[in-house]
Amino acid sequence: MTTYGSFPGTRPRRLRSNPVMRRMVAETRLHPADLILPAFVREGVSEPVPITSMPGVVQHTRDSLKKAAAEAVAAGISGIMLFGVPEESKKDPQGTPGTDPDGILQVALRDVRAEVGDDLLVMSDLCLDETTDHGHCGVLDDQGRVDNDATLERYAEMAQVQADAGAHVVGPSGMMDGQVGVIRDALDQIGREDVAVLAYTVKYASAFYGPFREAVASSLQGDRRTYQQDPANVRESMRELALDLEEGADMVMVKPAGPYLDILARVADAVDVPVAAYQISGEYSMIEAAAEKGWIDRDRAILESLTGIRRAGARNILTYWATEVAQKLNRQ
């Protein structure tokens, strides 16, 4: 005799039964257009320089950077975020290479715009840490503290120089109070209302930045806890968000991404502007290191980590795997 209505009557597993079914009902999808590639360009090198703590990532030459930008266009990703690494001898307390039209970042911006035009959003890191001999994100006062308002003057000049060099988007990452408003005003004063500001709205003083310090040849001694946010705080992040929007941010970002998915979700729920998240160097290197040891499936771990960031609310993700992942998505 057949028994009907047996427990369980509802079987969610039916929607997981095969790859096509799982693909059809997937609630979160990654697309190449979601991705932005952070890239480093180093002055005075003739070959790309491997970053030992970030396997597979290099400090580019000007020529190899142009090639990477062209590959990004072909893969269909949306942007490339450039970080310039000047020669050590050119660093100074004011971060002069950051506002020199012939500084490595400005040269690289012109190179990449000439290579890709408007087929890729060319973004620039707007910060002094790569160019100062003390490694902080701003200029110092006579007591060795980061001087917020003096730094804003430098940021305003940087914004104008980067816009002149071809940046579609500037990304002020220094976490100075008032930086978005000052940069927006500086751009508008030179008639560059078209240049967007991607605000580093939530940027925590994280241990996961470690490999990035090698990538940009940082000169930092000490830490950045007087201006980057305390990992323990949430309300502080929402206050920063309100301030950045009031000052004219076009897009906002959470950094790091993986350890702060709760913050990312809060931000995404609160705003009607695009939200980005930066999967930073330490997040990248942990997966690469574990995969190298054979402890995890590299490709699955990469996609899982990015899907989690996207699911939490990021419209766009800065990731060092951007081009590689986009190429794989295009083959699916």
PDB file of C-alpha atoms in Angstrom, residues 30-36 75-79 315-316 326:
ATOM      1  CA  LEU A  30      29.327  37.057 -10.193  1.00  0.00           C
ATOM      2  CA  HIS A  31      29.820  38.892 -13.463  1.00  0.00           C
ATOM      3  CA  PRO A  32      33.048  40.261 -14.971  1.00  0.00           C
ATOM      4  CA  ALA A  33      31.582  43.782 -14.806  1.00  0.00           C
ATOM      5  CA  ASP A  34      31.448  43.477 -11.010  1.00  0.00           C
ATOM      6  CA  LEU A  35      35.235  43.302 -10.788  1.00  0.00           C
ATOM      7  CA  ILE A  36      38.032  45.883 -10.504  1.00  0.00           C
ATOM      8  CA  ALA A  75      38.068  39.979 -19.938  1.00  0.00           C
ATOM      9  CA  GLY A  76      35.244  42.481 -19.504  1.00  0.00           C
ATOM     10  CA  ILE A  77      36.043  43.787 -16.043  1.00  0.00           C
ATOM     11  CA  SER A  78      35.022  47.334 -15.225  1.00  0.00           C
ATOM     12  CA  GLY A  79      38.111  49.025 -13.855  1.00  0.00           C
ATOM     13  CA  ARG A 315      28.076  45.957  -6.279  1.00  0.00           C
ATOM     14  CA  ASN A 316      31.761  45.938  -7.236  1.00  0.00           C
ATOM     15  CA  ALA A 326      36.466  37.200 -15.307  1.00  0.00           C
TER      16      ALA A 326
END
